[in-house]
Structure formats: structure tokens, C-alpha cells
mmCIF file of C-alpha atoms in Angstrom:
data_model
loop_
_atom_site.group_PDB
_atom_site.id
_atom_site.type_symbol
_atom_site.label_atom_id
_atom_site.label_comp_id
_atom_site.label_asym_id
_atom_site.label_seq_id
_atom_site.Cartn_x
_atom_site.Cartn_y
_atom_site.Cartn_z
ATOM 1 C CA UNK A 1 -113.976 33.164 -40.014
ATOM 2 C CA UNK A 2 -117.289 35.082 -39.616
ATOM 3 C CA UNK A 3 -119.484 34.867 -36.490
ATOM 4 C CA UNK A 4 -122.486 36.808 -35.203
ATOM 5 C CA UNK A 5 -121.959 39.309 -32.394
ATOM 6 C CA UNK A 6 -124.497 40.214 -29.673
ATOM 7 C CA UNK A 7 -126.324 42.475 -32.164
ATOM 8 C CA UNK A 8 -126.666 39.718 -34.724
ATOM 9 C CA UNK A 9 -124.090 41.258 -37.029
ATOM 10 C CA UNK A 10 -121.460 39.200 -38.809
ATOM 11 C CA UNK A 11 -117.988 40.089 -37.624
ATOM 12 C CA UNK A 12 -114.603 38.518 -38.296
ATOM 13 C CA UNK A 13 -113.352 36.276 -35.533
ATOM 14 C CA UNK A 14 -109.649 36.048 -35.080
ATOM 15 C CA UNK A 15 -108.544 32.430 -35.026
ATOM 16 C CA UNK A 16 -105.434 31.765 -33.021
ATOM 17 C CA UNK A 17 -102.617 30.308 -35.084
ATOM 18 C CA UNK A 18 -101.787 26.718 -34.189
ATOM 19 C CA UNK A 19 -98.808 26.308 -31.924
ATOM 20 C CA UNK A 20 -95.712 25.583 -33.978
ATOM 21 C CA UNK A 21 -93.580 22.538 -33.327
ATOM 22 C CA UNK A 22 -89.986 21.833 -34.223
ATOM 23 C CA UNK A 23 -89.046 18.423 -35.598
ATOM 24 C CA UNK A 24 -86.354 19.540 -38.036
ATOM 25 C CA UNK A 25 -83.897 20.223 -35.235
ATOM 26 C CA UNK A 26 -84.103 16.544 -34.233
ATOM 27 C CA UNK A 27 -82.803 15.405 -37.630
ATOM 28 C CA UNK A 28 -79.483 15.560 -39.396
ATOM 29 C CA UNK A 29 -79.707 15.846 -43.168
ATOM 30 C CA UNK A 30 -76.827 13.509 -43.869
ATOM 31 C CA UNK A 31 -77.313 13.218 -47.618
ATOM 32 C CA UNK A 32 -78.513 15.799 -50.133
ATOM 33 C CA UNK A 33 -79.793 14.573 -53.486
ATOM 34 C CA UNK A 34 -79.504 16.855 -56.475
ATOM 35 C CA UNK A 35 -80.119 16.829 -60.219
ATOM 36 C CA UNK A 36 -77.352 18.372 -62.342
ATOM 37 C CA UNK A 37 -76.946 18.789 -66.091
ATOM 38 C CA UNK A 38 -74.051 16.971 -67.731
ATOM 39 C CA UNK A 39 -71.832 18.940 -70.079
ATOM 40 C CA UNK A 40 -71.293 16.090 -72.549
ATOM 41 C CA UNK A 41 -74.225 15.031 -74.754
ATOM 42 C CA UNK A 42 -75.258 11.393 -75.178
ATOM 43 C CA UNK A 43 -74.659 9.955 -78.677
ATOM 44 C CA UNK A 44 -76.667 6.792 -79.332
ATOM 45 C CA UNK A 45 -75.691 4.000 -81.734
ATOM 46 C CA UNK A 46 -78.267 5.167 -84.260
ATOM 47 C CA UNK A 47 -76.705 8.613 -84.288
ATOM 48 C CA UNK A 48 -79.304 10.367 -82.137
ATOM 49 C CA UNK A 49 -77.861 13.069 -79.919
ATOM 50 C CA UNK A 50 -79.299 13.981 -76.503
ATOM 51 C CA UNK A 51 -77.986 17.402 -75.557
ATOM 52 C CA UNK A 52 -79.952 17.750 -72.315
ATOM 53 C CA UNK A 53 -78.686 15.018 -70.027
ATOM 54 C CA UNK A 54 -79.435 15.240 -66.314
ATOM 55 C CA UNK A 55 -78.059 12.892 -63.672
ATOM 56 C CA UNK A 56 -79.063 12.357 -60.067
ATOM 57 C CA UNK A 57 -76.140 12.772 -57.673
ATOM 58 C CA UNK A 58 -75.573 12.669 -53.924
ATOM 59 C CA UNK A 59 -73.909 15.541 -52.107
ATOM 60 C CA UNK A 60 -72.885 16.136 -48.512
ATOM 61 C CA UNK A 61 -73.959 19.219 -46.593
ATOM 62 C CA UNK A 62 -70.916 21.162 -47.864
ATOM 63 C CA UNK A 63 -71.910 20.528 -51.475
ATOM 64 C CA UNK A 64 -69.229 17.922 -52.233
ATOM 65 C CA UNK A 65 -70.272 15.242 -54.705
ATOM 66 C CA UNK A 66 -70.119 11.931 -52.852
ATOM 67 C CA UNK A 67 -70.170 9.817 -56.026
ATOM 68 C CA UNK A 68 -68.184 11.637 -58.690
ATOM 69 C CA UNK A 69 -67.483 8.493 -60.674
ATOM 70 C CA UNK A 70 -70.949 7.052 -60.467
ATOM 71 C CA UNK A 71 -74.126 8.042 -62.266
ATOM 72 C CA UNK A 72 -77.077 7.101 -60.114
ATOM 73 C CA UNK A 73 -79.684 7.600 -62.792
ATOM 74 C CA UNK A 74 -80.321 9.676 -65.890
ATOM 75 C CA UNK A 75 -83.434 11.743 -65.311
ATOM 76 C CA UNK A 76 -85.356 14.569 -66.890
ATOM 77 C CA UNK A 77 -84.937 18.253 -65.974
ATOM 78 C CA UNK A 78 -88.231 18.330 -64.033
ATOM 79 C CA UNK A 79 -87.220 15.467 -61.764
ATOM 80 C CA UNK A 80 -86.915 16.720 -58.193
ATOM 81 C CA UNK A 81 -85.754 14.298 -55.527
ATOM 82 C CA UNK A 82 -87.330 15.454 -52.287
ATOM 83 C CA UNK A 83 -84.857 16.417 -49.606
ATOM 84 C CA UNK A 84 -85.350 15.761 -45.912
ATOM 85 C CA UNK A 85 -86.157 19.413 -45.276
ATOM 86 C CA UNK A 86 -88.914 19.366 -47.961
ATOM 87 C CA UNK A 87 -90.739 16.463 -46.426
ATOM 88 C CA UNK A 88 -90.188 17.143 -42.733
ATOM 89 C CA UNK A 89 -90.870 20.881 -43.021
ATOM 90 C CA UNK A 90 -94.265 20.174 -44.617
ATOM 91 C CA UNK A 91 -95.137 17.725 -41.852
ATOM 92 C CA UNK A 92 -93.997 20.266 -39.288
ATOM 93 C CA UNK A 93 -96.450 22.797 -40.743
ATOM 94 C CA UNK A 94 -99.435 20.438 -40.905
ATOM 95 C CA UNK A 95 -99.122 18.452 -37.673
ATOM 96 C CA UNK A 96 -100.565 21.282 -35.507
ATOM 97 C CA UNK A 97 -103.601 21.386 -37.802
ATOM 98 C CA UNK A 98 -104.616 17.804 -36.962
ATOM 99 C CA UNK A 99 -103.136 17.222 -33.502
ATOM 100 C CA UNK A 100 -103.673 19.217 -30.324
ATOM 101 C CA UNK A 101 -100.784 20.811 -28.457
ATOM 102 C CA UNK A 102 -101.151 18.109 -25.787
ATOM 103 C CA UNK A 103 -100.913 15.339 -28.389
ATOM 104 C CA UNK A 104 -97.797 16.929 -29.868
ATOM 105 C CA UNK A 105 -95.953 17.208 -26.584
ATOM 106 C CA UNK A 106 -92.795 15.100 -26.365
ATOM 107 C CA UNK A 107 -92.978 14.265 -30.079
ATOM 108 C CA UNK A 108 -89.838 12.402 -31.140
ATOM 109 C CA UNK A 109 -88.112 11.933 -34.484
ATOM 110 C CA UNK A 110 -85.933 8.877 -34.934
ATOM 111 C CA UNK A 111 -83.626 8.792 -37.949
ATOM 112 C CA UNK A 112 -82.624 5.532 -39.623
ATOM 113 C CA UNK A 113 -80.505 6.874 -42.493
ATOM 114 C CA UNK A 114 -76.963 5.679 -42.988
ATOM 115 C CA UNK A 115 -74.508 8.227 -44.340
ATOM 116 C CA UNK A 116 -74.005 6.255 -47.552
ATOM 117 C CA UNK A 117 -77.671 5.393 -47.938
ATOM 118 C CA UNK A 118 -79.617 6.152 -51.089
ATOM 119 C CA UNK A 119 -82.834 6.307 -49.099
ATOM 120 C CA UNK A 120 -83.466 8.494 -46.068
ATOM 121 C CA UNK A 121 -86.044 7.393 -43.508
ATOM 122 C CA UNK A 122 -87.449 8.617 -40.219
ATOM 123 C CA UNK A 123 -90.111 7.723 -37.696
ATOM 124 C CA UNK A 124 -92.159 10.353 -35.874
ATOM 125 C CA UNK A 125 -93.415 9.016 -32.541
ATOM 126 C CA UNK A 126 -96.378 10.509 -30.663
ATOM 127 C CA UNK A 127 -95.953 9.436 -26.995
ATOM 128 C CA UNK A 128 -99.101 11.297 -25.910
ATOM 129 C CA UNK A 129 -101.227 9.155 -28.225
ATOM 130 C CA UNK A 130 -100.110 5.968 -26.506
ATOM 131 C CA UNK A 131 -102.836 3.687 -25.229
ATOM 132 C CA UNK A 132 -102.493 1.759 -21.972
ATOM 133 C CA UNK A 133 -105.788 0.076 -21.131
ATOM 134 C CA UNK A 134 -105.444 -0.938 -17.478
ATOM 135 C CA UNK A 135 -102.509 -3.035 -18.566
ATOM 136 C CA UNK A 136 -100.856 -5.496 -16.295
ATOM 137 C CA UNK A 137 -97.594 -7.407 -16.482
ATOM 138 C CA UNK A 138 -98.047 -9.237 -19.757
ATOM 139 C CA UNK A 139 -98.991 -7.255 -22.806
ATOM 140 C CA UNK A 140 -100.211 -4.616 -24.984
ATOM 141 C CA UNK A 141 -99.472 -0.971 -25.194
ATOM 142 C CA UNK A 142 -100.012 0.833 -28.487
ATOM 143 C CA UNK A 143 -97.998 3.608 -30.100
ATOM 144 C CA UNK A 144 -98.920 5.881 -32.997
ATOM 145 C CA UNK A 145 -96.006 6.363 -35.414
ATOM 146 C CA UNK A 146 -95.510 8.043 -38.790
ATOM 147 C CA UNK A 147 -92.831 6.440 -40.941
ATOM 148 C CA UNK A 148 -91.336 8.595 -43.714
ATOM 149 C CA UNK A 149 -88.873 7.735 -46.449
ATOM 150 C CA UNK A 150 -87.508 9.544 -49.481
ATOM 151 C CA UNK A 151 -84.460 9.301 -51.668
ATOM 152 C CA UNK A 152 -82.999 7.770 -54.763
ATOM 153 C CA UNK A 153 -83.381 4.209 -53.563
ATOM 154 C CA UNK A 154 -87.168 4.171 -53.919
ATOM 155 C CA UNK A 155 -87.695 6.857 -56.595
ATOM 156 C CA UNK A 156 -90.646 8.075 -54.596
ATOM 157 C CA UNK A 157 -91.723 9.341 -51.213
ATOM 158 C CA UNK A 158 -93.558 6.894 -48.969
ATOM 159 C CA UNK A 159 -95.379 7.848 -45.780
ATOM 160 C CA UNK A 160 -96.987 5.217 -43.560
ATOM 161 C CA UNK A 161 -98.944 5.594 -40.359
ATOM 162 C CA UNK A 162 -98.916 2.548 -38.144
ATOM 163 C CA UNK A 163 -99.711 1.284 -34.691
ATOM 164 C CA UNK A 164 -96.818 -0.267 -32.828
ATOM 165 C CA UNK A 165 -98.231 -2.885 -30.483
ATOM 166 C CA UNK A 166 -95.794 -3.532 -27.621
ATOM 167 C CA UNK A 167 -96.773 -7.126 -27.055
ATOM 168 C CA UNK A 168 -94.864 -8.010 -23.910
ATOM 169 C CA UNK A 169 -92.309 -6.827 -21.415
ATOM 170 C CA UNK A 170 -89.299 -8.055 -23.414
ATOM 171 C CA UNK A 171 -89.857 -5.475 -26.156
ATOM 172 C CA UNK A 172 -91.549 -7.681 -28.740
ATOM 173 C CA UNK A 173 -93.525 -5.491 -31.156
ATOM 174 C CA UNK A 174 -96.049 -5.990 -33.938
ATOM 175 C CA UNK A 175 -96.743 -3.114 -36.285
ATOM 176 C CA UNK A 176 -100.037 -2.666 -38.092
ATOM 177 C CA UNK A 177 -99.659 -0.407 -41.155
ATOM 178 C CA UNK A 178 -102.646 1.752 -41.837
ATOM 179 C CA UNK A 179 -102.694 4.710 -44.222
ATOM 180 C CA UNK A 180 -100.023 4.751 -46.933
ATOM 181 C CA UNK A 181 -99.137 7.715 -49.143
ATOM 182 C CA UNK A 182 -96.711 7.509 -52.063
ATOM 183 C CA UNK A 183 -95.672 9.817 -54.853
ATOM 184 C CA UNK A 184 -93.056 10.212 -57.553
ATOM 185 C CA UNK A 185 -90.383 12.907 -57.439
ATOM 186 C CA UNK A 186 -91.821 15.229 -60.048
ATOM 187 C CA UNK A 187 -92.610 18.853 -59.457
ATOM 188 C CA UNK A 188 -96.004 18.626 -61.159
ATOM 189 C CA UNK A 189 -97.166 15.788 -58.917
ATOM 190 C CA UNK A 190 -95.286 15.789 -55.648
ATOM 191 C CA UNK A 191 -94.037 19.271 -54.855
ATOM 192 C CA UNK A 192 -97.187 21.148 -55.821
ATOM 193 C CA UNK A 193 -99.481 18.638 -54.112
ATOM 194 C CA UNK A 194 -97.259 17.733 -51.181
ATOM 195 C CA UNK A 195 -99.045 19.909 -48.636
ATOM 196 C CA UNK A 196 -102.513 18.872 -49.815
ATOM 197 C CA UNK A 197 -101.570 15.177 -49.820
ATOM 198 C CA UNK A 198 -100.061 15.300 -46.335
ATOM 199 C CA UNK A 199 -103.047 17.240 -45.030
ATOM 200 C CA UNK A 200 -105.463 14.520 -46.173
ATOM 201 C CA UNK A 201 -103.050 11.779 -45.122
ATOM 202 C CA UNK A 202 -102.865 13.040 -41.533
ATOM 203 C CA UNK A 203 -106.638 13.446 -41.360
ATOM 204 C CA UNK A 204 -107.169 9.849 -42.473
ATOM 205 C CA UNK A 205 -104.300 8.431 -40.401
ATOM 206 C CA UNK A 206 -105.606 9.945 -37.178
ATOM 207 C CA UNK A 207 -109.141 8.749 -37.939
ATOM 208 C CA UNK A 208 -107.974 5.177 -38.508
ATOM 209 C CA UNK A 209 -105.910 5.241 -35.328
ATOM 210 C CA UNK A 210 -108.912 6.449 -33.317
ATOM 211 C CA UNK A 211 -111.141 3.727 -34.806
ATOM 212 C CA UNK A 212 -108.544 1.071 -33.996
ATOM 213 C CA UNK A 213 -108.330 2.295 -30.401
ATOM 214 C CA UNK A 214 -112.117 2.448 -30.161
ATOM 215 C CA UNK A 215 -112.242 -1.207 -31.233
ATOM 216 C CA UNK A 216 -109.713 -2.165 -28.548
ATOM 217 C CA UNK A 217 -111.598 -0.216 -25.850
ATOM 218 C CA UNK A 218 -114.846 -1.946 -26.772
ATOM 219 C CA UNK A 219 -113.141 -5.375 -26.621
ATOM 220 C CA UNK A 220 -112.256 -4.656 -22.991
ATOM 221 C CA UNK A 221 -115.984 -4.616 -22.167
ATOM 222 C CA UNK A 222 -117.020 -7.805 -24.004
ATOM 223 C CA UNK A 223 -116.994 -10.871 -21.726
ATOM 224 C CA UNK A 224 -116.391 -14.198 -23.493
ATOM 225 C CA UNK A 225 -117.196 -17.416 -21.650
ATOM 226 C CA UNK A 226 -115.579 -20.818 -22.195
ATOM 227 C CA UNK A 227 -118.143 -21.877 -24.757
ATOM 228 C CA UNK A 228 -117.661 -18.756 -26.870
ATOM 229 C CA UNK A 229 -113.856 -18.920 -26.623
ATOM 230 C CA UNK A 230 -113.961 -22.540 -27.769
ATOM 231 C CA UNK A 231 -116.220 -21.593 -30.698
ATOM 232 C CA UNK A 232 -113.897 -18.753 -31.814
ATOM 233 C CA UNK A 233 -110.797 -20.936 -31.603
ATOM 234 C CA UNK A 234 -112.420 -23.956 -33.272
ATOM 235 C CA UNK A 235 -113.612 -21.775 -36.156
ATOM 236 C CA UNK A 236 -110.017 -20.594 -36.518
ATOM 237 C CA UNK A 237 -108.716 -24.154 -36.828
ATOM 238 C CA UNK A 238 -107.670 -24.808 -33.226
ATOM 239 C CA UNK A 239 -110.066 -27.720 -32.761
ATOM 240 C CA UNK A 240 -108.932 -31.111 -31.436
ATOM 241 C CA UNK A 241 -108.049 -33.449 -34.306
ATOM 242 C CA UNK A 242 -107.194 -36.532 -32.219
ATOM 243 C CA UNK A 243 -108.866 -39.668 -33.596
ATOM 244 C CA UNK A 244 -108.645 -41.821 -30.483
ATOM 245 C CA UNK A 245 -111.234 -41.069 -27.822
ATOM 246 C CA UNK A 246 -108.632 -41.466 -25.076
ATOM 247 C CA UNK A 247 -106.478 -38.719 -26.561
ATOM 248 C CA UNK A 248 -109.213 -36.149 -27.130
ATOM 249 C CA UNK A 249 -109.111 -33.007 -24.970
ATOM 250 C CA UNK A 250 -111.970 -32.102 -22.624
ATOM 251 C CA UNK A 251 -112.316 -28.658 -24.181
ATOM 252 C CA UNK A 252 -112.427 -29.974 -27.728
ATOM 253 C CA UNK A 253 -109.453 -27.767 -28.576
ATOM 254 C CA UNK A 254 -106.023 -28.687 -29.844
ATOM 255 C CA UNK A 255 -103.052 -28.308 -27.514
ATOM 256 C CA UNK A 256 -102.236 -24.942 -29.057
ATOM 257 C CA UNK A 257 -105.875 -23.877 -28.647
ATOM 258 C CA UNK A 258 -105.787 -24.789 -24.950
ATOM 259 C CA UNK A 259 -102.540 -22.835 -24.521
ATOM 260 C CA UNK A 260 -104.022 -19.727 -26.162
ATOM 261 C CA UNK A 261 -107.075 -20.063 -23.944
ATOM 262 C CA UNK A 262 -104.873 -20.372 -20.838
ATOM 263 C CA UNK A 263 -102.879 -17.321 -21.971
ATOM 264 C CA UNK A 264 -106.128 -15.329 -22.199
ATOM 265 C CA UNK A 265 -107.033 -16.380 -18.643
ATOM 266 C CA UNK A 266 -103.598 -15.225 -17.415
ATOM 267 C CA UNK A 267 -104.128 -11.904 -19.190
ATOM 268 C CA UNK A 268 -107.400 -11.456 -17.313
ATOM 269 C CA UNK A 269 -105.929 -12.422 -13.940
ATOM 270 C CA UNK A 270 -103.051 -9.952 -14.228
ATOM 271 C CA UNK A 271 -105.227 -7.164 -15.600
ATOM 272 C CA UNK A 272 -108.370 -7.332 -13.471
ATOM 273 C CA UNK A 273 -107.743 -10.152 -10.994
ATOM 274 C CA UNK A 274 -111.123 -11.710 -11.757
ATOM 275 C CA UNK A 275 -110.119 -14.350 -14.274
ATOM 276 C CA UNK A 276 -113.175 -13.329 -16.294
ATOM 277 C CA UNK A 277 -111.890 -13.330 -19.877
ATOM 278 C CA UNK A 278 -112.762 -10.425 -22.178
ATOM 279 C CA UNK A 279 -112.451 -10.239 -25.927
ATOM 280 C CA UNK A 280 -109.465 -7.960 -25.328
ATOM 281 C CA UNK A 281 -107.756 -10.642 -23.224
ATOM 282 C CA UNK A 282 -108.279 -13.157 -26.038
ATOM 283 C CA UNK A 283 -106.994 -10.558 -28.516
ATOM 284 C CA UNK A 284 -103.829 -10.124 -26.434
ATOM 285 C CA UNK A 285 -103.354 -13.878 -26.081
ATOM 286 C CA UNK A 286 -103.618 -14.373 -29.839
ATOM 287 C CA UNK A 287 -101.190 -11.505 -30.451
ATOM 288 C CA UNK A 288 -98.761 -13.024 -27.956
ATOM 289 C CA UNK A 289 -99.014 -16.405 -29.693
ATOM 290 C CA UNK A 290 -98.503 -14.934 -33.159
ATOM 291 C CA UNK A 291 -95.497 -12.799 -32.265
ATOM 292 C CA UNK A 292 -93.492 -15.403 -30.351
ATOM 293 C CA UNK A 293 -91.926 -18.463 -31.880
ATOM 294 C CA UNK A 294 -93.652 -20.642 -29.302
ATOM 295 C CA UNK A 295 -95.785 -20.520 -26.193
ATOM 296 C CA UNK A 296 -94.027 -21.591 -23.009
ATOM 297 C CA UNK A 297 -95.650 -25.010 -22.806
ATOM 298 C CA UNK A 298 -95.159 -25.904 -26.470
ATOM 299 C CA UNK A 299 -92.383 -28.299 -27.324
ATOM 300 C CA UNK A 300 -89.528 -26.479 -29.026
ATOM 301 C CA UNK A 301 -88.961 -27.652 -32.581
ATOM 302 C CA UNK A 302 -86.928 -26.399 -35.509
ATOM 303 C CA UNK A 303 -90.118 -25.157 -37.156
ATOM 304 C CA UNK A 304 -90.804 -22.822 -34.225
ATOM 305 C CA UNK A 305 -87.843 -20.680 -35.249
ATOM 306 C CA UNK A 306 -88.835 -20.061 -38.846
ATOM 307 C CA UNK A 307 -89.886 -16.499 -39.603
ATOM 308 C CA UNK A 308 -92.343 -17.762 -42.204
ATOM 309 C CA UNK A 309 -94.185 -19.620 -39.460
ATOM 310 C CA UNK A 310 -94.486 -16.417 -37.393
ATOM 311 C CA UNK A 311 -95.752 -14.473 -40.403
ATOM 312 C CA UNK A 312 -98.406 -17.066 -41.144
ATOM 313 C CA UNK A 313 -99.569 -16.935 -37.526
ATOM 314 C CA UNK A 314 -99.923 -13.150 -37.684
ATOM 315 C CA UNK A 315 -102.011 -13.437 -40.848
ATOM 316 C CA UNK A 316 -104.192 -16.042 -39.107
ATOM 317 C CA UNK A 317 -104.765 -13.777 -36.097
ATOM 318 C CA UNK A 318 -105.723 -10.893 -38.391
ATOM 319 C CA UNK A 319 -108.296 -13.146 -40.072
ATOM 320 C CA UNK A 320 -109.711 -14.179 -36.668
ATOM 321 C CA UNK A 321 -110.041 -10.575 -35.489
ATOM 322 C CA UNK A 322 -111.812 -9.602 -38.717
ATOM 323 C CA UNK A 323 -114.108 -12.638 -38.850
ATOM 324 C CA UNK A 324 -117.884 -12.220 -38.762
ATOM 325 C CA UNK A 325 -118.068 -13.969 -35.380
ATOM 326 C CA UNK A 326 -115.482 -11.660 -33.777
ATOM 327 C CA UNK A 327 -116.946 -8.468 -35.257
ATOM 328 C CA UNK A 328 -120.484 -9.492 -34.259
ATOM 329 C CA UNK A 329 -119.427 -9.160 -30.602
ATOM 330 C CA UNK A 330 -118.496 -5.478 -31.020
ATOM 331 C CA UNK A 331 -120.914 -2.507 -30.743
ATOM 332 C CA UNK A 332 -122.690 -1.484 -33.948
ATOM 333 C CA UNK A 333 -120.968 1.893 -34.218
ATOM 334 C CA UNK A 334 -117.530 0.263 -34.038
ATOM 335 C CA UNK A 335 -118.476 -2.311 -36.682
ATOM 336 C CA UNK A 336 -119.757 0.434 -38.974
ATOM 337 C CA UNK A 337 -116.574 2.491 -38.630
ATOM 338 C CA UNK A 338 -114.411 -0.545 -39.287
ATOM 339 C CA UNK A 339 -116.494 -1.330 -42.372
ATOM 340 C CA UNK A 340 -115.996 2.219 -43.683
ATOM 341 C CA UNK A 341 -112.217 1.899 -43.382
ATOM 342 C CA UNK A 342 -112.219 -1.530 -45.016
#
């Protein structure tokens, strides 16, 4: 890097090397995938002979073939199934480029690979990137996590960055996938471009995380009164559908809508003590509703325990939080950044 000195001359400035981190020591490479050439050629029914036959096998760390009587897949000689050390070592090299030493402190690697698994997977957690916005007793901390997987089971490497939203004190979580990177196990595509791909992936993943957190911080500052809350919920389908005048609610909301509104008020009371509901409180209330089978005051039914019902609620909340009405309440710069990502 060239800079001007006091005399106006260009001189080379020494740039300090980024502080190295160690994530490999937190992992155990339980399975090693390897491509070996078979001695016997393949003779097809039409008489064609394939002399070069390669099979994908699994080995333990001592080099013993774990599946001697099983051919996982016949592959070409250039097929290269990425090992744990390939993927994690590249991440280890690039993380200091995109994250500060403070952000990388206490970084944790959690391994989810079974010994007999055909697919190895890990999660890299960044505790120093956690967000806790004056949180009270009910909800919402966020965690930044990288999820990695490679192995024979998927025939490719997949890397996902996501935000883990810790919804409530009982450990309920919702994850929001963001950037996704995938690639096949071929030297020409994955090995040669692995570093470049991960470099761009981390740059984009961190940007999207920062935009998401910026959106949440701005929601903390947006006050929503009863009328606006009712409008948001009615537009989302939580309006009162009772036909008899005597059964209609005062708010004009359905019972579920009233419960979500009451949950938002509780969020505000525990967070600030004012009871003045912010867009963030409503966000948390909707997240709480979508991640639990039922709100406390709802009658328990068999339908409440169907996972499909929970999934549909999470999709509905995502649509609400990306609606024109919701986004119109956010600052212009946040809306523009969200639009760029979309």
C-alpha cells in the first residue's frame, strides 16, 4: 500500500497482518472422504469397457475404509470431495479480513456430524455480534451464525449465514437464512475458486446482517398508536369477521389480533415501562405468535400443534414485515438498503 510522507513522496506503508484465529482445533474430522481408482474395469452390456473407474469412499482418520463393501458413487478422476480441513481452513484465513478482532473473540464452532454420516456440518457462532436492544423478560436477542456443510450426502458444499432470533426465555428460536453459497466438488469450480467465493460470501453476509440489525434498531424508535396497530393487523387479515353486532370487538380486530396487540403492549411494558408500543414491540409480538403453537389466551385445539400451521404463521409474519405499510414507517436509508438486498 502506497501513501504520501511529510515530503509528499509516495512510500510503502506496512499493513499489519490480520490477527489469526483458530477454529480447526474446535472440530474433530470424524470422516474423511476420498476418491480412489478401482482396479477392475467396468464392462457394459453393449461391450463398452471403462478402464478408468473411480469410486467415492469414506475413511477414518487412520486411513481405514469404513465401507469396503459399498460403493458410494462412481465419479470422475477430477471429482474432489471437500474435506473439513479444506473448508474450515479457508474460513479461518478469511474471517479476520472481514471481522475485527473484537468481533472474533469467543468465536465458537459447533459440530453436528455423526460418525457414520455422509454429510459433515458445522455452525460458527459469533457471540460478539449478538444484538440485545434494551431487552426485557420476554423476547428477542439475535445471533449471527455461519452454517457449513460438505460431504457425499449433498454432492456439494453449502454455506449459509443466518440470524438466530432467540424469541423467548424458554429457548424458542427462529432462524432467518440470508446469504447462501453452494458449489460442486470439482477442482475447476470449487477448489480454485473456494477462497474467492468465501471472501465475497463473508462480505455480503456481514452486510446483510448489519442491514437487518439496522432495521431492528430503527423499529425501536417508531411509535405506533392503537389506530396504526389496528390498520397493520387488519391489513394482515386479523380483522373482526363476526356478523352479529353484539359479537363484534371494540377494536375491530379478531380475537387473535387482540391477543397480538396485547402481547405488543406487554413487550413495551417490560422493555421501557411506558406501555407506548413501538414497531419493534409489534415485531416481537408477531414473532412470538408465529413461533409458538398458541398464545396463552387462545383455546388449545389439535390444529395448534401442527407444524404446518406454525410454518404458515411465520410466512405470514414475513409478509407483514415486508409490506408497503410496514416499510413506509422505516427511515429512507433503511428502506433503500433493504430494497438493494431484495
